[in-house]
Short mmCIF file of C-alpha atoms and ligand atoms in Angstrom, two decimals:
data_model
loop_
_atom_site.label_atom_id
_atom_site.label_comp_id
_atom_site.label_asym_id
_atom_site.label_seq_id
_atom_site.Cartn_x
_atom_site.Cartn_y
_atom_site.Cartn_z
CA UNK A 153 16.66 -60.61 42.85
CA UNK A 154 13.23 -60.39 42.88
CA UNK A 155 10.36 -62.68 41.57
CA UNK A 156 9.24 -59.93 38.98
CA UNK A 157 13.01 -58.57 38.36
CA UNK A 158 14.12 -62.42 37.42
CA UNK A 159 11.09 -62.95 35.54
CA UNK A 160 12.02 -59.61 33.21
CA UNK A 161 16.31 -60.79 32.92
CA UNK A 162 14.62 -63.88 31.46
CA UNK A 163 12.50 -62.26 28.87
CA UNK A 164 15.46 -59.64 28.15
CA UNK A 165 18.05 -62.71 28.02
CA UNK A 166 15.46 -64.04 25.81
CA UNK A 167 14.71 -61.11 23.35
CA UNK A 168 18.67 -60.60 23.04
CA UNK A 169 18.82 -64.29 21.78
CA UNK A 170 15.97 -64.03 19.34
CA UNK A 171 17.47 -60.82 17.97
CA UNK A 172 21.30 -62.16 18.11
CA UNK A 173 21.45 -62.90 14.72
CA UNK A 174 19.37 -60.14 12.56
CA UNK A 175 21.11 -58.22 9.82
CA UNK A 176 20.83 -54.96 12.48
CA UNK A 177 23.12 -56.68 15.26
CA UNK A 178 25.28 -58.53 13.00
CA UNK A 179 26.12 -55.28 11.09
CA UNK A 180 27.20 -53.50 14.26
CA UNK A 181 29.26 -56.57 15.08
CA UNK A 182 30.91 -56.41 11.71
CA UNK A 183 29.93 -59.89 10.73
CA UNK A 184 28.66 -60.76 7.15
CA UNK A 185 24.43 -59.88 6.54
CA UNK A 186 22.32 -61.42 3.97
CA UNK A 187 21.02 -57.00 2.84
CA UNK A 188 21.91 -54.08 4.49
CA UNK A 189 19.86 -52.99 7.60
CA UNK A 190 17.94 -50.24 7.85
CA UNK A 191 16.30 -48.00 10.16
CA UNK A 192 15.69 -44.47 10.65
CA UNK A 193 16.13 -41.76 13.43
CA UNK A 194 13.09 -40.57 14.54
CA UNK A 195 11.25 -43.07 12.57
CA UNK A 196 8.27 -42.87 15.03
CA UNK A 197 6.39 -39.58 15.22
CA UNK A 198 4.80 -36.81 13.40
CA UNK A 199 5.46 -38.12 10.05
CA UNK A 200 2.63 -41.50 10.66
CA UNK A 201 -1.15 -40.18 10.59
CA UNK A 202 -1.68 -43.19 12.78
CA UNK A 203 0.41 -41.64 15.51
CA UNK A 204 -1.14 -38.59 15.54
CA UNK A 205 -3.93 -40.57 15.87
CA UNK A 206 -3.03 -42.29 19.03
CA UNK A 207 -1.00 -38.64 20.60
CA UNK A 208 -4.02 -36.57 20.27
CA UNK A 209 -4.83 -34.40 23.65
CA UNK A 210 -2.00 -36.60 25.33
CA UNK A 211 1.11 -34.24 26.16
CA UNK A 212 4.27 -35.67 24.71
CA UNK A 213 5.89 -36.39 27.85
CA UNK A 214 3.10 -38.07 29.43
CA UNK A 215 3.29 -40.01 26.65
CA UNK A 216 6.66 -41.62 27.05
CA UNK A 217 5.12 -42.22 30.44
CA UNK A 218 2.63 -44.73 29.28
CA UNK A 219 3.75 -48.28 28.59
CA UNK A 220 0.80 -49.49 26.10
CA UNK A 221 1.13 -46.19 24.31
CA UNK A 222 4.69 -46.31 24.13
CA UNK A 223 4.63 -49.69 22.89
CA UNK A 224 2.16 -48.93 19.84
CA UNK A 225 4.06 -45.66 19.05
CA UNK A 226 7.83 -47.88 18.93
CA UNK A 227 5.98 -50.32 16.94
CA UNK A 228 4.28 -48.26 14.63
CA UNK A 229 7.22 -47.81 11.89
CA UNK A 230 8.47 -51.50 12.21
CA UNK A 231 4.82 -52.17 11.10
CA UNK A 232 4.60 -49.49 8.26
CA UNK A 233 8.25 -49.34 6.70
CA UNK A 234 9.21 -53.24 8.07
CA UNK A 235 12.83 -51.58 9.54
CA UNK A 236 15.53 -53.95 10.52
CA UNK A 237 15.35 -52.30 14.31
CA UNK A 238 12.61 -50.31 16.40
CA UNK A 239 13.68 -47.48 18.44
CA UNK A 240 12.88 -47.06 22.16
CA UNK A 241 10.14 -44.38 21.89
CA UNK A 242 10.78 -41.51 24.35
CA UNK A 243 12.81 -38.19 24.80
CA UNK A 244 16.31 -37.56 25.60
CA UNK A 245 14.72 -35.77 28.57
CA UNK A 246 12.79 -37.71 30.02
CA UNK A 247 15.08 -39.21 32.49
CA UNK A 248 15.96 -35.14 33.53
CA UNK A 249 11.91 -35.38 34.44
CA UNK A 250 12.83 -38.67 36.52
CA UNK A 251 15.40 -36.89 38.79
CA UNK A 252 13.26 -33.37 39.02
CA UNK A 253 14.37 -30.84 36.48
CA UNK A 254 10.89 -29.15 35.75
CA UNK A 255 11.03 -29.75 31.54
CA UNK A 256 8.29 -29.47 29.19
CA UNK A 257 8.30 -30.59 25.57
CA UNK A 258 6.32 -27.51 23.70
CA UNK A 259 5.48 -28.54 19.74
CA UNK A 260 7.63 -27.33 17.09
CA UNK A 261 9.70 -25.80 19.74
CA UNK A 262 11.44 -28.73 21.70
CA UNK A 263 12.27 -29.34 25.46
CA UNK A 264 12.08 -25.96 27.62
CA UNK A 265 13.60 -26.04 31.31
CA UNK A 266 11.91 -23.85 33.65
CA UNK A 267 15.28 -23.07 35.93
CA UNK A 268 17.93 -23.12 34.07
CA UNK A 269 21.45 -24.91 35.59
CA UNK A 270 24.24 -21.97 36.12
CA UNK A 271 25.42 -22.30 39.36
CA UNK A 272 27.37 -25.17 41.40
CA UNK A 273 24.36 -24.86 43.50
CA UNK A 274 22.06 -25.97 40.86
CA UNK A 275 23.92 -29.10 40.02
CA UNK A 276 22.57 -30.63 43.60
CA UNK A 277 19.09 -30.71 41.26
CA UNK A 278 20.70 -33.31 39.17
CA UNK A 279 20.29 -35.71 41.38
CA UNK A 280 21.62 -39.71 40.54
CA UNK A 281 19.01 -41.60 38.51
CA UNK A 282 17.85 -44.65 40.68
CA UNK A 283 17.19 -47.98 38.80
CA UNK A 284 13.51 -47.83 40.15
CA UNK A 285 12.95 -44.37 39.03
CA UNK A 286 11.38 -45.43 35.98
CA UNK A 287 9.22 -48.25 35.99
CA UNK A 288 6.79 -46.98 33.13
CA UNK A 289 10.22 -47.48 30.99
CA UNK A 290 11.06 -50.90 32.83
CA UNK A 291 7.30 -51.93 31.56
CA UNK A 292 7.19 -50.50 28.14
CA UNK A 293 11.03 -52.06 27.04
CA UNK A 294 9.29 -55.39 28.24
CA UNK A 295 5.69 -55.08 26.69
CA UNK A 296 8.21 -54.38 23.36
CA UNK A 297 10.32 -57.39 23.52
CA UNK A 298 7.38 -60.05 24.00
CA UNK A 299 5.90 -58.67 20.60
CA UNK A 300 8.90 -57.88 18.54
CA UNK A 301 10.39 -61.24 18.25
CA UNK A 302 13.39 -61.12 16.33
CA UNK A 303 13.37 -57.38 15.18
CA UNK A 304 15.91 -55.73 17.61
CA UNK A 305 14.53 -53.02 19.73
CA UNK A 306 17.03 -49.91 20.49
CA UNK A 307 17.67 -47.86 23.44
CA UNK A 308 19.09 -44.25 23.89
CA UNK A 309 19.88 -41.60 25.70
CA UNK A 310 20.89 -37.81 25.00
CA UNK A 311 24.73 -37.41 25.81
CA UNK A 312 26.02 -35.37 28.35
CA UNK A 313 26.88 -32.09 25.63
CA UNK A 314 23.40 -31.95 24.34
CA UNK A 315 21.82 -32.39 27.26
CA UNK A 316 23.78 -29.68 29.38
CA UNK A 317 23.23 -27.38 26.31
CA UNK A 318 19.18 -27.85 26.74
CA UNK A 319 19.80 -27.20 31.01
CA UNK A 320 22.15 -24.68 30.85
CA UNK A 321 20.25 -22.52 27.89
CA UNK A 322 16.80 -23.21 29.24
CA UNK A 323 15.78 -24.24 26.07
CA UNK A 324 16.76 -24.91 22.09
CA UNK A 325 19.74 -22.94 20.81
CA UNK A 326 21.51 -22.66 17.60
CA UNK A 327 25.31 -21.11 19.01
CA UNK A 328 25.00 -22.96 22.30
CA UNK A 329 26.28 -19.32 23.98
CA UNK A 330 25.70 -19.94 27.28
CA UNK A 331 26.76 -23.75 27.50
CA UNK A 332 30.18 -22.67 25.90
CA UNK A 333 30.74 -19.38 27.99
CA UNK A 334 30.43 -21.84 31.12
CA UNK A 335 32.24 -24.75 29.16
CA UNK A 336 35.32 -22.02 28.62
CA UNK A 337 34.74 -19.51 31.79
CA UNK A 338 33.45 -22.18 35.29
CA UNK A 339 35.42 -25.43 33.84
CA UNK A 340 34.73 -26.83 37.12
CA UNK A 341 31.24 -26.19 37.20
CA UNK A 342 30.93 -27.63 33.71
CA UNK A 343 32.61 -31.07 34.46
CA UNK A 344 30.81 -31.29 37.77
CA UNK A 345 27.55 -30.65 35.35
CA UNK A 346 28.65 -33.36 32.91
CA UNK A 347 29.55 -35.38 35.11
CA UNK A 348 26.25 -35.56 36.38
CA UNK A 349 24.53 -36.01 33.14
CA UNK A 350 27.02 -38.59 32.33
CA UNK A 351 25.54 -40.82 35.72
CA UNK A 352 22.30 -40.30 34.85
CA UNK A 353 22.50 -40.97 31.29
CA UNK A 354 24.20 -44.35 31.88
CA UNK A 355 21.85 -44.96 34.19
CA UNK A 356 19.04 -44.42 32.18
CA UNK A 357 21.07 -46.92 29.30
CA UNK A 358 21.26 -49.63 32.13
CA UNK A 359 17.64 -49.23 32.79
CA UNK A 360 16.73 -50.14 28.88
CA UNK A 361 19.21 -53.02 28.39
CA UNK A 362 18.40 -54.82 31.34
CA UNK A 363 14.88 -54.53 30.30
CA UNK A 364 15.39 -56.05 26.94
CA UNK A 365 17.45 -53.69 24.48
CA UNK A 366 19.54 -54.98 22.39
CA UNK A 367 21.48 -52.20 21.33
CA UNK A 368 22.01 -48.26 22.75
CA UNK A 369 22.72 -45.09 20.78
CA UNK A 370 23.98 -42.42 22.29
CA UNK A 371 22.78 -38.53 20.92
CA UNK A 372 24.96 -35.71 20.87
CA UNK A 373 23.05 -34.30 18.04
CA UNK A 374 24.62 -31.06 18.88
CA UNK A 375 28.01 -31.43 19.40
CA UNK A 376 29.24 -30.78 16.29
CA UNK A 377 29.12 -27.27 17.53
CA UNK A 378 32.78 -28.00 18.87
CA UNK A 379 36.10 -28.07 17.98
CA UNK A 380 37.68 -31.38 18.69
CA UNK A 381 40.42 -29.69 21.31
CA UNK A 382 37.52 -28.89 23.12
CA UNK A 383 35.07 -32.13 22.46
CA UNK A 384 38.83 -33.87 23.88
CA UNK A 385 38.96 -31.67 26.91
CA UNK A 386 35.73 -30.91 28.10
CA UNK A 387 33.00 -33.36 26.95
CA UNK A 388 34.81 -36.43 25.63
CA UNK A 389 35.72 -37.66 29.14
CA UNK A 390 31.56 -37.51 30.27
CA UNK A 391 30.77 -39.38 26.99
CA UNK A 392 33.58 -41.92 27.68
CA UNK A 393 31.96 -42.52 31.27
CA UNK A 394 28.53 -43.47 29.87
CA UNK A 395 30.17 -45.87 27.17
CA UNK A 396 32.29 -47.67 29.90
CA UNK A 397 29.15 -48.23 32.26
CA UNK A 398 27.15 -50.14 29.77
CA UNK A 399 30.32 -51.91 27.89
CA UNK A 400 29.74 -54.85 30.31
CA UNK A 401 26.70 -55.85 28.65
CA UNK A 402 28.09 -56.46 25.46
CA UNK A 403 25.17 -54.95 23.35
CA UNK A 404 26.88 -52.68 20.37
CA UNK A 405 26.82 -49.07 21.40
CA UNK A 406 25.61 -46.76 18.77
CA UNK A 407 27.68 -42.64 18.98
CA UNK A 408 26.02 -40.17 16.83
CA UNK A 409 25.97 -36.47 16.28
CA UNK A 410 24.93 -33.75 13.51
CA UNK A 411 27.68 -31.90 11.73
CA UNK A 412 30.41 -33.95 13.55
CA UNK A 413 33.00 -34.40 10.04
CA UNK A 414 35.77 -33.11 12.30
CA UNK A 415 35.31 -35.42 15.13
CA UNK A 416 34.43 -38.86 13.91
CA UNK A 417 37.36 -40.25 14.72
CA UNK A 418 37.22 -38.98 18.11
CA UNK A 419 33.15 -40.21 18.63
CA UNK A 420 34.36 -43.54 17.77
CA UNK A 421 37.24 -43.47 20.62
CA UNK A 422 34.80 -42.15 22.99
CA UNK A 423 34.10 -45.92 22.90
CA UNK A 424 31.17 -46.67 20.43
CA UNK A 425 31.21 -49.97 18.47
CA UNK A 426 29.37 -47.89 15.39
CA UNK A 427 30.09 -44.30 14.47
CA UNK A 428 26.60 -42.53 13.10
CA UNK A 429 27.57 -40.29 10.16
CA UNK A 430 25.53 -37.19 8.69
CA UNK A 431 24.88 -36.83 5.05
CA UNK A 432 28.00 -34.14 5.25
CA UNK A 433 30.98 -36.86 4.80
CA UNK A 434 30.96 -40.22 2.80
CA UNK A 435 31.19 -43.00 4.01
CA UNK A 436 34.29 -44.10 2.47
CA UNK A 437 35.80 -41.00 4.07
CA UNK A 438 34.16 -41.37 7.15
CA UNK A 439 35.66 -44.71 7.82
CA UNK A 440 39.02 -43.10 7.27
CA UNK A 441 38.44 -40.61 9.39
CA UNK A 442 36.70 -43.45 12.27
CA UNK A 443 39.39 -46.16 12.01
CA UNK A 444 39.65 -49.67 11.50
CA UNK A 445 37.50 -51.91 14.44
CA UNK A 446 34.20 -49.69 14.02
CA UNK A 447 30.83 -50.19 12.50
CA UNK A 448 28.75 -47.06 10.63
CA UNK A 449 25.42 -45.83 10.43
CA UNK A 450 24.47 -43.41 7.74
CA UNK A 451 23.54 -41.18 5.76
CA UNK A 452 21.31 -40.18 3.59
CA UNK A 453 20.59 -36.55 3.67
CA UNK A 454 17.03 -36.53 5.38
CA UNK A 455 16.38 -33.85 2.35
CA UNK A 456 16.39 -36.15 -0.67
CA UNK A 457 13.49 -37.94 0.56
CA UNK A 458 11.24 -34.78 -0.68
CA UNK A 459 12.69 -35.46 -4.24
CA UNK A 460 11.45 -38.00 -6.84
CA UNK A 461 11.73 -41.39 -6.13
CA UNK A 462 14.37 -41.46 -9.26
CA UNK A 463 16.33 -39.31 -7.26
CA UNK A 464 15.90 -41.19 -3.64
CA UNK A 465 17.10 -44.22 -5.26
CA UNK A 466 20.01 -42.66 -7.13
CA UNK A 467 21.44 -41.28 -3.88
CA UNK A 468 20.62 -44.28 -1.21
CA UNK A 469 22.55 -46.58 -4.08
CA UNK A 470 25.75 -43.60 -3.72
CA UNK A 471 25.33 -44.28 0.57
CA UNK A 472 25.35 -48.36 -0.26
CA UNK A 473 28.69 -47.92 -2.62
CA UNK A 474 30.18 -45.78 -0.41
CA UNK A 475 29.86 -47.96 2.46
CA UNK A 476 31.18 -50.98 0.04
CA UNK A 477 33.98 -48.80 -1.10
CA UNK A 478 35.22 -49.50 2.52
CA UNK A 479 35.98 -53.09 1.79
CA UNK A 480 37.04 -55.29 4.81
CA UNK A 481 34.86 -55.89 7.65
CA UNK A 482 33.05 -52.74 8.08
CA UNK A 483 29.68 -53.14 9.11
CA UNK A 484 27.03 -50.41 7.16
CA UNK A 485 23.55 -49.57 9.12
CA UNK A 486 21.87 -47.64 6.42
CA UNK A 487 19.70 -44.39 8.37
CA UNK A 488 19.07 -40.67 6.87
CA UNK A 489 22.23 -38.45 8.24
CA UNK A 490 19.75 -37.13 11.04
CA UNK A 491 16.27 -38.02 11.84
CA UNK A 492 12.77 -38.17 9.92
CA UNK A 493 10.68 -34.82 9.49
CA UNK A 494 7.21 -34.42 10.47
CA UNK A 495 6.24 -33.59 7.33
CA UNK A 496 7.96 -36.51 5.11
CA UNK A 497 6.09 -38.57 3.33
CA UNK A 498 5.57 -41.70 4.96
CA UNK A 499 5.30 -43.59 2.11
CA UNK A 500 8.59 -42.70 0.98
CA UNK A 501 10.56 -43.92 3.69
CA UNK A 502 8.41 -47.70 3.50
CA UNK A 503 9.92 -47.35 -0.44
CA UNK A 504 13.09 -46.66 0.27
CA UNK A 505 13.25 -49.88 3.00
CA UNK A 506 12.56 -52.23 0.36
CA UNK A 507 15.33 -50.73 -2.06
CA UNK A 508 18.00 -50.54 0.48
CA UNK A 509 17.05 -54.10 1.41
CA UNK A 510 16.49 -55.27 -3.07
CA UNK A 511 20.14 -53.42 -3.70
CA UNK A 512 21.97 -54.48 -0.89
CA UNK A 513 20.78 -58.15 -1.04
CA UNK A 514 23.45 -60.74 -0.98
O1 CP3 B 219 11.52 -42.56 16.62
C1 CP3 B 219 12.45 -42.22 17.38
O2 CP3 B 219 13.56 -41.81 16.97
C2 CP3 B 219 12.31 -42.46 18.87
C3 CP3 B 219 11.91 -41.41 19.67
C4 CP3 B 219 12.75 -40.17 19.92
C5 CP3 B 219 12.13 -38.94 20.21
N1 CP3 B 219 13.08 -38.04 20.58
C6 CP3 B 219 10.68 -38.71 20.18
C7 CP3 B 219 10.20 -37.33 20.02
C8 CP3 B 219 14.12 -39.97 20.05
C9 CP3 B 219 15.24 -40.95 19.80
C10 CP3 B 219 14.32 -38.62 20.48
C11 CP3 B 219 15.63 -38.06 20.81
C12 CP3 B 219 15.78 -36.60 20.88
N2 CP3 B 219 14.97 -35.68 21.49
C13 CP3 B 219 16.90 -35.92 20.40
C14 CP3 B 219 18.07 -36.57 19.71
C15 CP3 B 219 17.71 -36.95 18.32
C16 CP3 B 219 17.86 -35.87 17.30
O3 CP3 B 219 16.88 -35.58 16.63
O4 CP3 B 219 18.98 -35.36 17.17
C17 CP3 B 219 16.74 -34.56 20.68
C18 CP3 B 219 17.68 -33.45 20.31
C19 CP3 B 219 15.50 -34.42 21.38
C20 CP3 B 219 14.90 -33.19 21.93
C21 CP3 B 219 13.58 -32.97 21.27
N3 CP3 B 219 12.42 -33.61 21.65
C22 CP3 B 219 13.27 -32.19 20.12
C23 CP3 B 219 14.26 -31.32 19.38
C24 CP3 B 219 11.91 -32.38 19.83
C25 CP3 B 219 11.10 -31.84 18.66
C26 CP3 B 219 10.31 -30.64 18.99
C27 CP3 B 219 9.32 -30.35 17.88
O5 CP3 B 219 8.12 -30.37 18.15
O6 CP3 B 219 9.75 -30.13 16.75
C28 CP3 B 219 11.41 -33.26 20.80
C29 CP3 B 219 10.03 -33.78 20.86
C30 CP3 B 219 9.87 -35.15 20.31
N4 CP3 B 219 10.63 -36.23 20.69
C31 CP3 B 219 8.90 -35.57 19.37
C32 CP3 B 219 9.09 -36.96 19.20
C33 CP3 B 219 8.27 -37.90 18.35
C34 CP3 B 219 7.82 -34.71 18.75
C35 CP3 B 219 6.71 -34.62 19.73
C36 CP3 B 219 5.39 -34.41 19.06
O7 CP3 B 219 4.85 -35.38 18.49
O8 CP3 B 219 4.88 -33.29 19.14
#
């Protein structure tokens, strides 16, 4: 090991102890907190004049690229709202930059590929992600730990489904038509993809921990565009692969999707310690639905924090007793069902913080 890579497994060994014990980790191990955590999704961004403020003229995936920057942007919400956890700030693409894939994030649309992957010959782009690939990440995860003390800092990566849907489509998509038609019709060519995305997604996970995270999550926002026969068959196994590779490390592995009611249970045996939840299922029938021996995050709907404050309150005090309706030992990350919009107000969010953490206090 080098002098500089021994120096940064000190400072990660030593975040990870510092954080061991805050309600955040101790609620994905399932052991007793003194409130509820809370964080959101997408907590930094849009939503924070002050990181407009520090984004303007700077293209969002330069951005990730810049340590200082990324560390003010990750910090930004802990600051504002006071969140139980931080969240790595960068894009589920950005390690698809680090291998080669030519992908631009364009605002209010989302990532765009410039060749799309449809042929076995265009899987030879995905090249493996090398641990020194990223060394703006390396930097930023350790400018993070040395200032956030005892406030957790998360890592995460896109899953192998979401991010083949962005390759293979070029670009956003609502039905996912052209990632399913090669899903069903070149089922070789789509585990060989998967596969792919599954090495360089754990890589990517590997990269963050050993810098200092103390916890992953894993997106497949949009897998809840498939039936679980086919989440079993043809993506489960890729998502499985990334869980294993990072299970060694013994930081609490975070699974979550949007519209995913039918395969909860299945998200959870893809081997995630805590099952993220939308705002579409309770939490007391989530848990059913997850199984004993899991943590969950959830889930307000991101929608109710446009209403009256009244009305915030009202339904964040429905997520807390739905989560103690569960009874035994399973841990309850409060988060909205998906992430923060740009045009929430911030102030909002910093409210409803302190009531999860008043109501929940124990
Ligand atoms: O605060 C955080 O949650 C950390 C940062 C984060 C970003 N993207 C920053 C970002 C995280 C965790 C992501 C993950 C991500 N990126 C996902 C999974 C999470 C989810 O929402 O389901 C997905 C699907 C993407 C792909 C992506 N990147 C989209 C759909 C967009 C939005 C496009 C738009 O302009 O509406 C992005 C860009 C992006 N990633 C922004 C941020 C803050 C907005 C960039 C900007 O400021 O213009």
């Amino acid at each position: 090991m080098s002098e500089t890579t021994a120096a940064q497994s000190g400072q990660a060994a030593a975040h990870r102890g510092a954080a061991y014990d805050s309600a955040f980790l101790r609620a994905a191990r399932r052991e007793p907190v003194p409130h509820t955590p809370v964080w959101f999704m997408r907590q930094a961004g849009r939503s924070l004049p002050e990181y407009l403020k520090v984004r303007e003229g700077i293209p969002m995936l330069d951005s990730c690229m810049r340590p200082e920057l990324v560390k003010e942007i990750t910090l930004q919400p802990v600051r504002r709202h006071k969140v139980d956890a931080a969240i790595f700030f960068s894009d589920i693409v950005v390690p698809l930059k680090a291998v080669g894939i030519d992908v631009d994030i364009k605002p209010g649309v989302g990532p765009v590929i410039a060749d799309p992957i449809r042929t076995v010959a265009d899987l030879d782009r995905l090249r493996p992600l090398e641990s020194d690939d990223m060394p703006y990440i390396t930097e930023a995860v350790g400018l993070l730990v040395d200032e956030l003390g005892s406030t957790p800092l998360i890592g995460f990566a896109g899953a192998p489904f979401t991010l083949a849907s962005y390759l293979v489509e070029g670009g956003p998509s609502k039905s996912h038509e052209k990632t399913k038609a090669m899903m069903y019709g070149a089922p070789e060519l789509w585990a060989g993809l998967v596969d792919r995305l599954a090495d360089i997604t754990a890589a990517f996970l590997k990269i963050q921990i050993e810098a200092g995270a103390s916890a992953v999550q894993l997106f497949d926002s949009w897998v809840g565009a498939l039936a679980p026969d086919d989440y079993r068959r043809s993506v489960m196994p890729a998502s499985t692969k990334v869980f294993d590779a990072v299970a060694g490390y013994g930081v609490p592995r975070i699974h979550f999707g949007v519209g995913t009611g039918e395969l909860l249970g299945l998200l959870g045996q893809a081997g995630a310690d805590v099952v993220g939840v939308d705002w579409r299922v309770p939490l007391n029938v989530a848990a059913e639905r997850v199984g004993p021996g899991k943590a969950l995050q959830g889930n307000l709907d991101p929608a109710v924090l446009y209403a009256p404050t009244s009305v915030v309150e009202t339904k964040a005090r429905e997520v807390l007793h739905a989560a103690q309706a569960i009874g035994g030992d399973t841990g309850h990350i409060f988060n909205l069902g998906h992430g923060v919009m740009p045009s929430m107000d911030p102030d909002a969010l910093t409210r409803l913080v302190a009531f999860v953490h008043e109501t929940s206090a124990r």
